[in-house]
Amino acid sequence: MNVYRRITKLEKNYLMVKCSNDFNLNIDGKTVQSEKDAVQILAEGFNIDDLQDGNWDALADRLERPNYIIPDNINIFINNSRDLFIKDENSKNTFLEILSDTVSWWEEDVERYIVDGKRKTFNVYLLD
């Protein structure tokens, strides 16, 4: 089941052990303070080489493409999530909305809208 939720450090440690064979991406919310930061971190994490000057729309598009998102089981851990976009609530909401939409896409929509689309486990966890 795909999830998008807040967890504790203890829950994260448990998930890291349980999901050690999954693709796990750790993001420090303190380092994500602009659209450019957010796009760059995910582009690097997923090896998306055509997002150097990307924006929110480009990021959302790439996160829903099977040729960009290769692993079948993905866990994104956003540590220090309260510090994410600390001075820009609109960008924070946009970023989290993109991730939430991506979770839904891989859980439900990919099979409806992509020929031979295959579901993936795409989880986003927020840690304070």
PDB file of C-alpha atoms in Angstrom, residues 12-114:
ATOM      1  CA  LYS A  12      11.734   5.162  10.248  1.00  0.00           C
ATOM      2  CA  ASN A  13      14.418   2.865  11.681  1.00  0.00           C
ATOM      3  CA  TYR A  14      12.006  -0.054  11.503  1.00  0.00           C
ATOM      4  CA  LEU A  15      11.079   0.775   7.895  1.00  0.00           C
ATOM      5  CA  MET A  16      14.731   1.184   6.888  1.00  0.00           C
ATOM      6  CA  VAL A  17      15.466  -2.359   8.106  1.00  0.00           C
ATOM      7  CA  LYS A  18      12.258  -3.818   6.690  1.00  0.00           C
ATOM      8  CA  CYS A  19      12.725  -2.069   3.344  1.00  0.00           C
ATOM      9  CA  SER A  20      16.492  -2.420   3.020  1.00  0.00           C
ATOM     10  CA  ASN A  21      16.135  -3.819  -0.513  1.00  0.00           C
ATOM     11  CA  ASP A  22      13.901  -0.929  -1.609  1.00  0.00           C
ATOM     12  CA  PHE A  23      15.030   2.340  -3.143  1.00  0.00           C
ATOM     13  CA  ASN A  24      15.253   4.663  -0.113  1.00  0.00           C
ATOM     14  CA  LEU A  25      15.815   8.381  -0.565  1.00  0.00           C
ATOM     15  CA  ASN A  26      16.561  10.506   2.497  1.00  0.00           C
ATOM     16  CA  ILE A  27      15.964  14.239   2.189  1.00  0.00           C
ATOM     17  CA  ASP A  28      16.873  16.786   4.845  1.00  0.00           C
ATOM     18  CA  GLY A  29      14.093  19.384   4.985  1.00  0.00           C
ATOM     19  CA  LYS A  30      16.632  21.977   6.118  1.00  0.00           C
ATOM     20  CA  THR A  31      18.303  21.806   2.691  1.00  0.00           C
ATOM     21  CA  VAL A  32      15.069  22.283   0.720  1.00  0.00           C
ATOM     22  CA  GLN A  33      14.242  25.976   0.791  1.00  0.00           C
ATOM     23  CA  SER A  34      13.445  26.748  -2.851  1.00  0.00           C
ATOM     24  CA  GLU A  35      11.810  25.201  -5.889  1.00  0.00           C
ATOM     25  CA  LYS A  36      15.283  24.738  -7.367  1.00  0.00           C
ATOM     26  CA  ASP A  37      16.440  22.827  -4.243  1.00  0.00           C
ATOM     27  CA  ALA A  38      13.432  20.498  -4.347  1.00  0.00           C
ATOM     28  CA  VAL A  39      13.710  19.776  -8.070  1.00  0.00           C
ATOM     29  CA  GLN A  40      17.468  19.225  -7.849  1.00  0.00           C
ATOM     30  CA  ILE A  41      17.266  16.826  -4.893  1.00  0.00           C
ATOM     31  CA  LEU A  42      14.663  14.625  -6.573  1.00  0.00           C
ATOM     32  CA  ALA A  43      16.365  14.845  -9.974  1.00  0.00           C
ATOM     33  CA  GLU A  44      19.631  13.661  -8.419  1.00  0.00           C
ATOM     34  CA  GLY A  45      17.908  11.029  -6.296  1.00  0.00           C
ATOM     35  CA  PHE A  46      16.120   9.476  -9.265  1.00  0.00           C
ATOM     36  CA  ASN A  47      18.881  10.149 -11.822  1.00  0.00           C
ATOM     37  CA  ILE A  48      16.673  12.400 -13.924  1.00  0.00           C
ATOM     38  CA  ASP A  49      19.215  14.225 -16.042  1.00  0.00           C
ATOM     39  CA  ASP A  50      16.876  16.556 -17.922  1.00  0.00           C
ATOM     40  CA  LEU A  51      15.626  18.497 -14.890  1.00  0.00           C
ATOM     41  CA  GLN A  52      18.646  20.778 -14.340  1.00  0.00           C
ATOM     42  CA  ASP A  53      16.555  23.896 -14.890  1.00  0.00           C
ATOM     43  CA  GLY A  54      13.290  22.205 -14.056  1.00  0.00           C
ATOM     44  CA  ASN A  55      10.220  23.583 -12.391  1.00  0.00           C
ATOM     45  CA  TRP A  56       7.253  22.168 -10.491  1.00  0.00           C
ATOM     46  CA  ASP A  57       5.418  21.046 -13.637  1.00  0.00           C
ATOM     47  CA  ALA A  58       8.479  19.302 -15.048  1.00  0.00           C
ATOM     48  CA  LEU A  59       9.128  17.585 -11.723  1.00  0.00           C
ATOM     49  CA  ALA A  60       5.540  16.351 -11.425  1.00  0.00           C
ATOM     50  CA  ASP A  61       5.679  15.080 -15.003  1.00  0.00           C
ATOM     51  CA  ARG A  62       8.928  13.132 -14.538  1.00  0.00           C
ATOM     52  CA  LEU A  63       7.789  11.540 -11.269  1.00  0.00           C
ATOM     53  CA  GLU A  64       4.886   9.963 -13.154  1.00  0.00           C
ATOM     54  CA  ARG A  65       6.892   8.487 -16.020  1.00  0.00           C
ATOM     55  CA  PRO A  66       7.845   4.810 -15.873  1.00  0.00           C
ATOM     56  CA  ASN A  67      11.036   5.445 -17.855  1.00  0.00           C
ATOM     57  CA  TYR A  68      12.256   7.851 -15.136  1.00  0.00           C
ATOM     58  CA  ILE A  69      11.030   6.058 -12.022  1.00  0.00           C
ATOM     59  CA  ILE A  70      12.674   2.661 -12.377  1.00  0.00           C
ATOM     60  CA  PRO A  71      12.554   0.995  -8.919  1.00  0.00           C
ATOM     61  CA  ASP A  72       9.379  -0.875  -8.013  1.00  0.00           C
ATOM     62  CA  ASN A  73       9.525  -0.024  -4.309  1.00  0.00           C
ATOM     63  CA  ILE A  74      10.354   3.550  -3.369  1.00  0.00           C
ATOM     64  CA  ASN A  75      10.510   5.213   0.039  1.00  0.00           C
ATOM     65  CA  ILE A  76      11.191   8.913   0.415  1.00  0.00           C
ATOM     66  CA  PHE A  77      12.003  10.004   3.955  1.00  0.00           C
ATOM     67  CA  ILE A  78      11.845  13.756   4.520  1.00  0.00           C
ATOM     68  CA  ASN A  79      13.762  14.369   7.730  1.00  0.00           C
ATOM     69  CA  ASN A  80      13.315  17.698   9.546  1.00  0.00           C
ATOM     70  CA  SER A  81      10.079  18.145   7.615  1.00  0.00           C
ATOM     71  CA  ARG A  82       9.076  21.143   9.729  1.00  0.00           C
ATOM     72  CA  ASP A  83      12.095  22.985   8.297  1.00  0.00           C
ATOM     73  CA  LEU A  84      11.069  22.270   4.701  1.00  0.00           C
ATOM     74  CA  PHE A  85      10.558  25.632   2.915  1.00  0.00           C
ATOM     75  CA  ILE A  86      10.611  27.346   6.292  1.00  0.00           C
ATOM     76  CA  LYS A  87       9.944  30.808   4.793  1.00  0.00           C
ATOM     77  CA  ASP A  88       7.792  29.779   1.838  1.00  0.00           C
ATOM     78  CA  GLU A  89       4.572  28.007   2.782  1.00  0.00           C
ATOM     79  CA  ASN A  90       3.245  28.102  -0.804  1.00  0.00           C
ATOM     80  CA  SER A  91       6.265  26.223  -2.169  1.00  0.00           C
ATOM     81  CA  LYS A  92       6.084  23.754   0.690  1.00  0.00           C
ATOM     82  CA  ASN A  93       2.433  23.036  -0.116  1.00  0.00           C
ATOM     83  CA  THR A  94       3.202  22.683  -3.831  1.00  0.00           C
ATOM     84  CA  PHE A  95       6.085  20.277  -3.187  1.00  0.00           C
ATOM     85  CA  LEU A  96       4.079  18.123  -0.793  1.00  0.00           C
ATOM     86  CA  GLU A  97       1.101  18.135  -3.159  1.00  0.00           C
ATOM     87  CA  ILE A  98       3.328  16.890  -5.996  1.00  0.00           C
ATOM     88  CA  LEU A  99       4.579  14.062  -3.797  1.00  0.00           C
ATOM     89  CA  SER A 100       1.057  13.210  -2.640  1.00  0.00           C
ATOM     90  CA  ASP A 101      -0.172  13.134  -6.257  1.00  0.00           C
ATOM     91  CA  THR A 102       2.780  10.907  -7.167  1.00  0.00           C
ATOM     92  CA  VAL A 103       1.825   8.434  -4.435  1.00  0.00           C
ATOM     93  CA  SER A 104      -1.723   8.286  -5.839  1.00  0.00           C
ATOM     94  CA  TRP A 105      -0.469   8.019  -9.416  1.00  0.00           C
ATOM     95  CA  TRP A 106       1.634   4.922  -8.756  1.00  0.00           C
ATOM     96  CA  GLU A 107      -1.037   3.316  -6.611  1.00  0.00           C
ATOM     97  CA  GLU A 108      -4.040   3.791  -8.888  1.00  0.00           C
ATOM     98  CA  ASP A 109      -3.750   5.924 -11.985  1.00  0.00           C
ATOM     99  CA  VAL A 110      -0.744   4.443 -13.791  1.00  0.00           C
ATOM    100  CA  GLU A 111      -2.716   1.365 -14.825  1.00  0.00           C
ATOM    101  CA  ARG A 112      -5.567   3.515 -16.142  1.00  0.00           C
ATOM    102  CA  TYR A 113      -3.577   6.021 -18.154  1.00  0.00           C
ATOM    103  CA  ILE A 114      -0.411   4.240 -19.316  1.00  0.00           C
TER     104      ILE A 114
END
